[in-house]
Short mmCIF file of C-alpha atoms in Angstrom, two decimals:
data_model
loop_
_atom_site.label_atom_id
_atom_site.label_comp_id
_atom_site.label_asym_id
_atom_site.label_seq_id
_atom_site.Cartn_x
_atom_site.Cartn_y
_atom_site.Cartn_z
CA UNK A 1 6.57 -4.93 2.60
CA UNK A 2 2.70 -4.05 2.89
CA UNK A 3 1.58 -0.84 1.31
CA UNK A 4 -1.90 0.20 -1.61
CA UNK A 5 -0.55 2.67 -4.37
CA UNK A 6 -3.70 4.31 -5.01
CA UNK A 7 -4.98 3.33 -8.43
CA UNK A 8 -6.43 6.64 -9.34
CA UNK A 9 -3.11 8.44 -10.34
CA UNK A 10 -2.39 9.84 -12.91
CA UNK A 11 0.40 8.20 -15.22
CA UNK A 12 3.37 9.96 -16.61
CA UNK A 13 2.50 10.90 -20.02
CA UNK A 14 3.81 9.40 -22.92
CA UNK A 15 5.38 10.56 -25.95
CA UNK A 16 3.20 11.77 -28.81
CA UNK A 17 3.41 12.15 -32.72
CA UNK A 18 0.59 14.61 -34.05
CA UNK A 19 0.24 14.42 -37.75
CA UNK A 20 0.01 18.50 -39.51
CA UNK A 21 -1.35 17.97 -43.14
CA UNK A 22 -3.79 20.69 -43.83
CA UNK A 23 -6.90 20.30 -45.06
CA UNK A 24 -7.89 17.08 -43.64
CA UNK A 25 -11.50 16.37 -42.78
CA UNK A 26 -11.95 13.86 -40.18
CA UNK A 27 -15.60 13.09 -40.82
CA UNK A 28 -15.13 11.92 -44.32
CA UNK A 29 -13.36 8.76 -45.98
CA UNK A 30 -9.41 9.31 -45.78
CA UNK A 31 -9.14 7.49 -48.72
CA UNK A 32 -8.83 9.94 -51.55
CA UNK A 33 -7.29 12.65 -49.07
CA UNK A 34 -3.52 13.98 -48.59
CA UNK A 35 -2.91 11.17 -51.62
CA UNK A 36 -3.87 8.33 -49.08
CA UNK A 37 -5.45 5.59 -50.98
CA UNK A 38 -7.18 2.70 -49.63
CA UNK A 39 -5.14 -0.38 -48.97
CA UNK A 40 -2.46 1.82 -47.30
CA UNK A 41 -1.08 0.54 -43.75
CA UNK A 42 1.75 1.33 -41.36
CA UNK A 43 2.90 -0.52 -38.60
CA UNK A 44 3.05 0.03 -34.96
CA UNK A 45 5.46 -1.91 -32.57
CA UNK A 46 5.56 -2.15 -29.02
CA UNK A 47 7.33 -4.20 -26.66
CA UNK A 48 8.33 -6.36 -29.29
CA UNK A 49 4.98 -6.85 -31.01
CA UNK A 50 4.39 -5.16 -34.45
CA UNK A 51 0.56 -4.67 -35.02
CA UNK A 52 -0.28 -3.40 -39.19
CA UNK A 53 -2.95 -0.47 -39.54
CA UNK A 54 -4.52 -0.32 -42.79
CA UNK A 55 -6.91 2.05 -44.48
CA UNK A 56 -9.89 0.69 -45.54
CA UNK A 57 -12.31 2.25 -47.82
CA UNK A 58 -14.53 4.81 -46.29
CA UNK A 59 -12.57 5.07 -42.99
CA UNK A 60 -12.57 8.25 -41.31
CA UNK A 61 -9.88 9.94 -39.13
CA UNK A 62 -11.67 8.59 -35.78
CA UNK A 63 -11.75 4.74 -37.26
CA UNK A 64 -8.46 4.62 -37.77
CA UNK A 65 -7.93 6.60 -33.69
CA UNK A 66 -9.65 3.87 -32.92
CA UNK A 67 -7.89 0.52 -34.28
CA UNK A 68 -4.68 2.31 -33.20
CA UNK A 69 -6.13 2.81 -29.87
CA UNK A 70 -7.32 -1.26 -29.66
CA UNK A 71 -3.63 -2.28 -29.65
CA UNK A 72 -1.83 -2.99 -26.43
CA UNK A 73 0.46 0.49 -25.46
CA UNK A 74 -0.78 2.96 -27.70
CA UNK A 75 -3.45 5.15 -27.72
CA UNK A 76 -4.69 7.53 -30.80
CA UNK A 77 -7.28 10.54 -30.90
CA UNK A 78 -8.57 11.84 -33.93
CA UNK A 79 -10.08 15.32 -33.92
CA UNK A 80 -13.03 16.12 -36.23
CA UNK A 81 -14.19 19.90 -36.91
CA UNK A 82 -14.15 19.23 -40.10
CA UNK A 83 -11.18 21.01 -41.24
CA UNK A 84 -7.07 20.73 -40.78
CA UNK A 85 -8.16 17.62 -38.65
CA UNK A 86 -5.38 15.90 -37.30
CA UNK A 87 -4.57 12.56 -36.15
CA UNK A 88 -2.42 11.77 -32.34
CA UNK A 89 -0.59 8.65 -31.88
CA UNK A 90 0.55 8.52 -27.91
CA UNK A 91 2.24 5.82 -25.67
CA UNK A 92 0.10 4.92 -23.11
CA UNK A 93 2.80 3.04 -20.95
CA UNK A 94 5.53 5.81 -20.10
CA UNK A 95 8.90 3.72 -20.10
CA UNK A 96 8.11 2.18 -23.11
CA UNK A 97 9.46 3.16 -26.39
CA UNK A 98 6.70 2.79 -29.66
CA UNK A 99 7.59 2.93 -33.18
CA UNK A 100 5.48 4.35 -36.10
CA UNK A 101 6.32 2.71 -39.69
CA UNK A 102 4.98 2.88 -42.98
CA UNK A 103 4.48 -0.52 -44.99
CA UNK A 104 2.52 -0.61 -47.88
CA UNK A 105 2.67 3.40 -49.16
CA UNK A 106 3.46 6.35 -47.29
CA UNK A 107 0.13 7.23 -45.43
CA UNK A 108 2.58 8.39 -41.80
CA UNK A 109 4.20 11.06 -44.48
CA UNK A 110 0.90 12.10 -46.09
CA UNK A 111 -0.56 13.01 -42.71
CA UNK A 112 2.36 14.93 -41.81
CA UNK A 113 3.75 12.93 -38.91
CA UNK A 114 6.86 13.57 -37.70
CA UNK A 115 9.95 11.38 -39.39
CA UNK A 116 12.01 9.95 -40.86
CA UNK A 117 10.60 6.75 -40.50
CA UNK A 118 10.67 4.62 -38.52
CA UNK A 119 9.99 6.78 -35.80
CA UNK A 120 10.51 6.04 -32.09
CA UNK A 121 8.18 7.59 -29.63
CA UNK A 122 10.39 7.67 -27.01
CA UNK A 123 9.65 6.35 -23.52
CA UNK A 124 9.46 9.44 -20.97
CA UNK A 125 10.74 7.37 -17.82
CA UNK A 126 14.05 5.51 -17.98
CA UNK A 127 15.34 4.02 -14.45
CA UNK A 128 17.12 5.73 -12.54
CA UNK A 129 14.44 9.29 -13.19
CA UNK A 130 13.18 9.44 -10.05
CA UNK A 131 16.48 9.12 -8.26
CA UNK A 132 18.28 12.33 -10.56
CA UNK A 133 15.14 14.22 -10.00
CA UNK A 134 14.14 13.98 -13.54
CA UNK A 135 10.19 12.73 -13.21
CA UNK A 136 8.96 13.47 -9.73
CA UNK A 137 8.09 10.55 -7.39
CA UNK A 138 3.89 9.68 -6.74
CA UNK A 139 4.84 8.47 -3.13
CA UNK A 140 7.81 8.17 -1.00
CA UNK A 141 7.53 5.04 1.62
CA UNK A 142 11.44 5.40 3.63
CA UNK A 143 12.17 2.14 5.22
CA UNK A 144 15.57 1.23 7.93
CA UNK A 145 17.55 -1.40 6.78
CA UNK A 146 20.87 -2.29 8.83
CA UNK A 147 24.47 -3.32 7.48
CA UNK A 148 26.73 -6.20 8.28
CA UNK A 149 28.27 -3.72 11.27
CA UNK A 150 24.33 -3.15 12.83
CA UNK A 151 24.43 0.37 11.63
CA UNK A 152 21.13 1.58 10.30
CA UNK A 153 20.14 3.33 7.23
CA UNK A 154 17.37 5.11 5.75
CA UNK A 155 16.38 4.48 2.16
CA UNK A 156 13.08 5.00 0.11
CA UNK A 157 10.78 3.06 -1.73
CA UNK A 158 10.22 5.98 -4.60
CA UNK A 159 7.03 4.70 -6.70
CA UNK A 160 5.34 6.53 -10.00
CA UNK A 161 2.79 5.41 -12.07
CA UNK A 162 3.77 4.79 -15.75
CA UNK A 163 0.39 3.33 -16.98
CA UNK A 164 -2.24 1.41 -16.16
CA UNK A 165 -1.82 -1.05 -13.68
CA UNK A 166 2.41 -0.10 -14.15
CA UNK A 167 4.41 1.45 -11.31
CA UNK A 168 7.85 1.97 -11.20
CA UNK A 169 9.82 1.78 -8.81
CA UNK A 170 13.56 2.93 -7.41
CA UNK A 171 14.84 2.12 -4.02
CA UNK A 172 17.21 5.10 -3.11
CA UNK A 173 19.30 6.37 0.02
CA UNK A 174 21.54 9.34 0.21
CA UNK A 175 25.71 9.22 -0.28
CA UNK A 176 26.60 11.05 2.60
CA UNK A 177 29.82 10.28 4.71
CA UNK A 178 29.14 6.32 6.21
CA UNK A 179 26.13 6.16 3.82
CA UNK A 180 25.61 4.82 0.05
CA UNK A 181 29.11 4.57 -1.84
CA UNK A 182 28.17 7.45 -4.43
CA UNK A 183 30.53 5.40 -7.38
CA UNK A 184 28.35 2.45 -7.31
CA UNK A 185 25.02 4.43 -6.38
CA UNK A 186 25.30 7.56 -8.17
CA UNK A 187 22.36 9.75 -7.12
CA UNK A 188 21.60 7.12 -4.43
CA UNK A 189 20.32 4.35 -6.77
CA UNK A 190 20.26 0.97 -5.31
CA UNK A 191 17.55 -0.71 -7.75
CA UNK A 192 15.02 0.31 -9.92
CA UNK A 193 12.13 -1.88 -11.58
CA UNK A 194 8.44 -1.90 -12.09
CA UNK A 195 5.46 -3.55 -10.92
CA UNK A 196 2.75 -4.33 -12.82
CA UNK A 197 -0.80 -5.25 -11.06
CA UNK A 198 -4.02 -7.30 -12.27
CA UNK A 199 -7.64 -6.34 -12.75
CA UNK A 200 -8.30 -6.84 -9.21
CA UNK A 201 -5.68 -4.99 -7.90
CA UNK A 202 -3.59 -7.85 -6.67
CA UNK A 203 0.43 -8.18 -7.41
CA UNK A 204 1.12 -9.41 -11.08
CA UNK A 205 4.88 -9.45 -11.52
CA UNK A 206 8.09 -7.41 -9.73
CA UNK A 207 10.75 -7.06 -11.71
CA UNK A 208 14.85 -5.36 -12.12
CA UNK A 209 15.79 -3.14 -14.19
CA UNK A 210 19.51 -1.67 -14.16
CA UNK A 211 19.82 1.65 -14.91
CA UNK A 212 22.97 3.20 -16.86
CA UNK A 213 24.02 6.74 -15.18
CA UNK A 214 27.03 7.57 -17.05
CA UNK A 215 29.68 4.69 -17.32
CA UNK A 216 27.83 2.97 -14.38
CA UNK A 217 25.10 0.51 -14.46
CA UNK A 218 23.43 0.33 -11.03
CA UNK A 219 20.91 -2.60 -10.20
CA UNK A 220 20.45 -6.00 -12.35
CA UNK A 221 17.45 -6.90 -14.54
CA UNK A 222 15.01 -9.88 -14.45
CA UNK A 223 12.44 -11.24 -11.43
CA UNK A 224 13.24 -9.76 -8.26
CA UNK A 225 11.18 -12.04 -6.50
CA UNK A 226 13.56 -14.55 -4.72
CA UNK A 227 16.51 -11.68 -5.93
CA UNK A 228 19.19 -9.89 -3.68
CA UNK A 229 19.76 -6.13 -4.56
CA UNK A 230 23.47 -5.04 -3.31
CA UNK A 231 24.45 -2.19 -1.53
CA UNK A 232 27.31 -0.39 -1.23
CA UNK A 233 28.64 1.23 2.11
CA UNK A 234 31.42 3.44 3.02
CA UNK A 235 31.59 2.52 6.65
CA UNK A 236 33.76 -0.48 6.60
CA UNK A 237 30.91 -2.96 6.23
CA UNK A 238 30.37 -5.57 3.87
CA UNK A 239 28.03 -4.95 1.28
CA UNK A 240 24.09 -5.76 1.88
CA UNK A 241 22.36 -8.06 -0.04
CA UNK A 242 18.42 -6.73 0.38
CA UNK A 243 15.66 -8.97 -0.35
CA UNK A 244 12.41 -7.32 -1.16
CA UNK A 245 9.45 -9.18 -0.66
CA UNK A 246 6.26 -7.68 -1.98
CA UNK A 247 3.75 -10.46 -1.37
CA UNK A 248 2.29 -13.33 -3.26
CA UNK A 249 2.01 -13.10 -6.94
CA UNK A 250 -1.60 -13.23 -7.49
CA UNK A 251 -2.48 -11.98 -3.41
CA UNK A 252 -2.84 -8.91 -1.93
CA UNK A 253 -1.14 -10.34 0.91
CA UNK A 254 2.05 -6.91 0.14
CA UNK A 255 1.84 -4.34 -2.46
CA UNK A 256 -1.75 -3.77 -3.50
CA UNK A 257 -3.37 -1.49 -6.21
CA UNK A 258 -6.52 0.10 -5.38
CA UNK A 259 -8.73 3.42 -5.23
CA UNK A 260 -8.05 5.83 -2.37
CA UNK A 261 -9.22 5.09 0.69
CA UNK A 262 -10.43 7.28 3.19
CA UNK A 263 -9.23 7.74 7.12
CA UNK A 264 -11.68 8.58 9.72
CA UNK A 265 -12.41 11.66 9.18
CA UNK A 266 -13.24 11.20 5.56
CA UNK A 267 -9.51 12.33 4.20
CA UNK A 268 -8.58 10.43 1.26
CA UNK A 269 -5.75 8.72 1.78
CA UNK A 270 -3.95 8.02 -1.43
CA UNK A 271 -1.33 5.49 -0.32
CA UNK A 272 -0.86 3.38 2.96
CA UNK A 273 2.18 1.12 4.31
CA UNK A 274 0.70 -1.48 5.96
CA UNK A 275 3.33 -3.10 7.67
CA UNK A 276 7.35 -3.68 7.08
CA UNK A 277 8.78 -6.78 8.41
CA UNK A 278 12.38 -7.05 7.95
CA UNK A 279 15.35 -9.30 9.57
CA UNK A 280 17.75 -6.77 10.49
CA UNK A 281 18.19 -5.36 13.49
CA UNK A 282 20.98 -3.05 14.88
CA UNK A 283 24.02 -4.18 17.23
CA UNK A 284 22.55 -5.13 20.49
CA UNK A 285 24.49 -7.20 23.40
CA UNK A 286 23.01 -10.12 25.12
CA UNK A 287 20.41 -9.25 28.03
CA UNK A 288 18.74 -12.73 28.68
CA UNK A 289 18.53 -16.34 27.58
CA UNK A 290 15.38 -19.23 27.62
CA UNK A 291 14.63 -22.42 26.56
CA UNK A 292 11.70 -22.82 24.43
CA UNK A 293 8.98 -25.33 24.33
CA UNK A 294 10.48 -26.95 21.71
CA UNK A 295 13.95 -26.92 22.97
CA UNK A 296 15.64 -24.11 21.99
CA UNK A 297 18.22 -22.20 23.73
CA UNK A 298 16.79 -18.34 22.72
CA UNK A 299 19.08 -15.41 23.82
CA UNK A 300 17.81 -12.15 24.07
CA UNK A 301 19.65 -9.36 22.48
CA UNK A 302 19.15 -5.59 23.67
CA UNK A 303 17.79 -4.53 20.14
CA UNK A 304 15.23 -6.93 21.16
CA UNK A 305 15.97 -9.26 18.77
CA UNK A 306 15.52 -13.08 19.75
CA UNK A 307 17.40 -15.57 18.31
CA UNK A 308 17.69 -19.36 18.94
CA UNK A 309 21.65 -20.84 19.28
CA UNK A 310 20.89 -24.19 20.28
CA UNK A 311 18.32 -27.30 20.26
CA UNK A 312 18.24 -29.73 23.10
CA UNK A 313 18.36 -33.19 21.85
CA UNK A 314 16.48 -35.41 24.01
CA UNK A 315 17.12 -39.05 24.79
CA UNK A 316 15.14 -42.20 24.14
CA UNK A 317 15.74 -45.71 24.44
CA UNK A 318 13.58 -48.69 22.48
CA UNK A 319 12.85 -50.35 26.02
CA UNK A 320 12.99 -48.26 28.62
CA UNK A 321 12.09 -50.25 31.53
CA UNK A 322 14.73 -52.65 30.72
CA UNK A 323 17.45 -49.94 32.80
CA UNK A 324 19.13 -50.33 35.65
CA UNK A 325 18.06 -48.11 38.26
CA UNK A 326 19.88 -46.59 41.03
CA UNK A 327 19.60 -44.33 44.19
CA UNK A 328 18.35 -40.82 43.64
CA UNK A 329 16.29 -41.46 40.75
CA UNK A 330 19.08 -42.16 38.08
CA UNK A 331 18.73 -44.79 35.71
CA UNK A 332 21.53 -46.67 33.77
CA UNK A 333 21.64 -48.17 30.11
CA UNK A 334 21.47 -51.69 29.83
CA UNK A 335 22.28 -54.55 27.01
CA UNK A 336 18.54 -55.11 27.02
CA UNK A 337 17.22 -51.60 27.40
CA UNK A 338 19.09 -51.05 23.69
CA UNK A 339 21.23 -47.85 22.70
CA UNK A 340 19.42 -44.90 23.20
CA UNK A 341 18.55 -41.93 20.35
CA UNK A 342 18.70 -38.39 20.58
CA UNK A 343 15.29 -37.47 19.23
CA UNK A 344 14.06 -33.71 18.86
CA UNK A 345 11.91 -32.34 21.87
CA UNK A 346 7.82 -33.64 21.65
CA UNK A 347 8.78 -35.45 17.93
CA UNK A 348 8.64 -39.62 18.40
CA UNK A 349 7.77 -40.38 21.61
CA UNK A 350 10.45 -37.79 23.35
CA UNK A 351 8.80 -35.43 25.87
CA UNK A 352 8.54 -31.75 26.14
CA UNK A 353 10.81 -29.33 27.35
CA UNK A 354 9.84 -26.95 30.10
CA UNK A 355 11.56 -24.20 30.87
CA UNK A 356 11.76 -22.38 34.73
CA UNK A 357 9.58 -25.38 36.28
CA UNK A 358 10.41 -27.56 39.30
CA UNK A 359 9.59 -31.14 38.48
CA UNK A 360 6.74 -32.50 40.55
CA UNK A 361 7.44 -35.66 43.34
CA UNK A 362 7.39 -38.70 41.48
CA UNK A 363 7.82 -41.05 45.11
CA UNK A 364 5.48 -42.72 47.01
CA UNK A 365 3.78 -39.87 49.39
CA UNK A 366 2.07 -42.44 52.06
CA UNK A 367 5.26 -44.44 52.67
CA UNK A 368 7.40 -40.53 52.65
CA UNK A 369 4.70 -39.66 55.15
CA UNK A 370 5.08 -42.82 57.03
CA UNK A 371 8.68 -42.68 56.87
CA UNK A 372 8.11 -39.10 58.40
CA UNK A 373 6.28 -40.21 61.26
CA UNK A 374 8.38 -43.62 62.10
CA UNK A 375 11.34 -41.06 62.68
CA UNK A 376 9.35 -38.11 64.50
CA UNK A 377 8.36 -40.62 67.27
CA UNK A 378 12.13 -42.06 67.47
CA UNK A 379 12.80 -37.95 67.94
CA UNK A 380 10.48 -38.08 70.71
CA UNK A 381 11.35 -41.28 72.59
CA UNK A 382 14.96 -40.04 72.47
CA UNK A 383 14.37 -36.63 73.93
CA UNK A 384 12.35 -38.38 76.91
CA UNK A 385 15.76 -40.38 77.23
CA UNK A 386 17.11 -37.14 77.58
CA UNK A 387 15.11 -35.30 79.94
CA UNK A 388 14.74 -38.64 82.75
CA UNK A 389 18.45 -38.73 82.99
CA UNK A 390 18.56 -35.09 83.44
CA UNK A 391 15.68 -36.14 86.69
CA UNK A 392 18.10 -39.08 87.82
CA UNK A 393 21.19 -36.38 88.10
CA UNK A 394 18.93 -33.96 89.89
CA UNK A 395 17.67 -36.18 92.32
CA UNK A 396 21.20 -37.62 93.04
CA UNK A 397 23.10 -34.36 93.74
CA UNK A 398 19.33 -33.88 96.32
CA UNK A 399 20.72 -36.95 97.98
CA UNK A 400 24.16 -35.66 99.05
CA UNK A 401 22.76 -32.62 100.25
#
């Protein structure tokens, strides 16, 4: 699967703690204000990291946005009229979760942030979002995938941004009668995950993540680079194991990441499928067969897919001109001309196979053409033979007359 997600959207927000203490002036030391002393610290965690803020003597409000704002996840913003200032502590990477903690003192409390503590700042995407209708879908890309039976379905790569350089993802269909079976794909999940991107715009990582919709978890978690995703049907076929393959991790030979392009009329174009390759193909009867080049038997099915069945095997011996040869151009294995070896068409000394060619005359063409000639002047003498006893009769049947 080929396709840019345009790099310019905007992520899904994330989820925000504002601190409410009144009387708080941003453009002077917080040290000494709200009963925050220096040497106070609280810790932020995210993704399994936990990073320790402390307040340093003669800090202000926008310092302390800012070291918040240096770790990986989290952003802060500190405002600074002067008066009432307050401090905001948001997650930058939407399905994420980020949890505020005191440590040494209670400097979260004095600034009036939301508790108790700890407190989770919740992530605002969880899989599965897109598919309920919760958070709507950036871009839709619908692609026709085809079950064990050759019947075709539609389902749809469903991609939103969650930060920067983070997409998710959810690959959904509908449960219709035939379709999705709606008790193992409720809402039409299949599999949700996220991709992630690098600075140049290139495909970092692609991975699973199940989502829980009720009792049922839908999808698996981990790399889904060499994966299979399942899907259910309810038309009698067996369940489809889908392989999606987004490129090279570290190419932009699939999925890319990068500004909106323009068509040619100078539209912007904010995302484009380059190309979808896939091996399924409907139910289609055989219309035609050929042998290949390199010695394949390739039918030809009416859905116009091609598919080899067979490989010649072509045979060698280690001394060929040690057979016995006989009329018509057939040769026979000998003790000295060795057992021969089925080799694979043009590999180790075996020829080529071509298909829907006559064989050119390997004989000798001046004694043929001699031959030839020898036996058109026999013709000839003969039919003289012919025609003087046909003169002999007339003449004698003259004579009785």
């Amino acid at each position: 699967f080929g396709a840019n997600l345009n790099s310019d959207e905007v992520a899904v927000a994330g989820a925000s703690n504002v601190s409410t203490t009144a009387g708080i002036d941003g453009t002077a030391a917080l040290a000494g204000q709200a009963g925050i002393a220096a040497g106070d610290s609280f810790d932020i965690t995210y993704n399994g990291t936990t990073t320790t803020v402390t307040i340093n003597a003669g800090e202000t409000l926008a310092d302390i946005a800012s070291e918040i704002s240096a770790i990986t996840g989290v952003t802060a913003t500190a405002t600074t009229t002067g008066t009432n200032d307050t401090l905001t502590i948001t997650s930058s990477v939407a399905d994420r979760d980020v949890v505020i903690t005191n440590n040494n003192n209670t400097p979260l409390t004095a600034l009036g942030f939301t508790g108790p503590f700890p407190n989770t700042l919740a992530a605002t995407y969880t899989a599965g979002d897109l598919a309920s209708g919760t958070i709507a879908e950036d871009n839709t890309m619908p692609v026709t995938i085809y079950d064990s039976l050759g019947s075709a379905h539609t389902v749809n790569l469903q991609v939103v941004k969650l930060g920067q350089n983070r997409w998710g993802f959810e690959l959904t269909g509908n449960t219709t009668a035939g379709q999705l079976d709606a008790t193992d794909h409720p809402n039409g999940l299949i599999q949700a995950g996220t991709i992630t991107f690098d600075g140049s715009g290139n495909l970092q990582s692609f991975d699973g993540v199940a989502a829980t919709i009720g009792a049922v978890t839908v999808g698996t978690t981990g790399d889904l680079t060499d994966a299979d995703i399942s899907a259910e049907w309810t038309n009698g076929s067996d369940a489809s194991a889908i392989n999606l393959d987004f490129g090279t991790i570290g190419l932009g030979n699939g999925i890319t990441q990068f500004a909106a392009g323009a068509d040619a009329n100078g539209n912007n174009v904010d995302y484009t499928t380059h190309f979808i390759n896939q091996n399924g193909a409907q139910a289609g009867t055989m219309v035609n067969y050929a042998l290949t080049e390199e010695g394949f038997l390739q039918i030809e099915f009416a859905n116009g897919v091609k598919r080899p069945v067979y490989k010649l095997a072509i045979a060698t011996f280690e001394a060929a001109d040690e057979m016995e040869n006989h009329t018509g151009n057939v040769y026979r294995q000998t003790r000295e001309s060795g057992d021969y070896l089925l080799r694979e068409p043009g590999l180790n000394g075996a020829g080529n196979v071509v298909a829907s060619a006559l064989e050119g005359s390997n004989v000798d063409l001046a004694e043929e053409f001699t031959n030839m000639i020898v036996t058109q002047r026999a013709y000839s003498a003969n039919t003289k033979t012919i025609t003087t006893t046909d003169e002999m009769l007339d003449e004698l049947i003259r004579i009785k007359r």
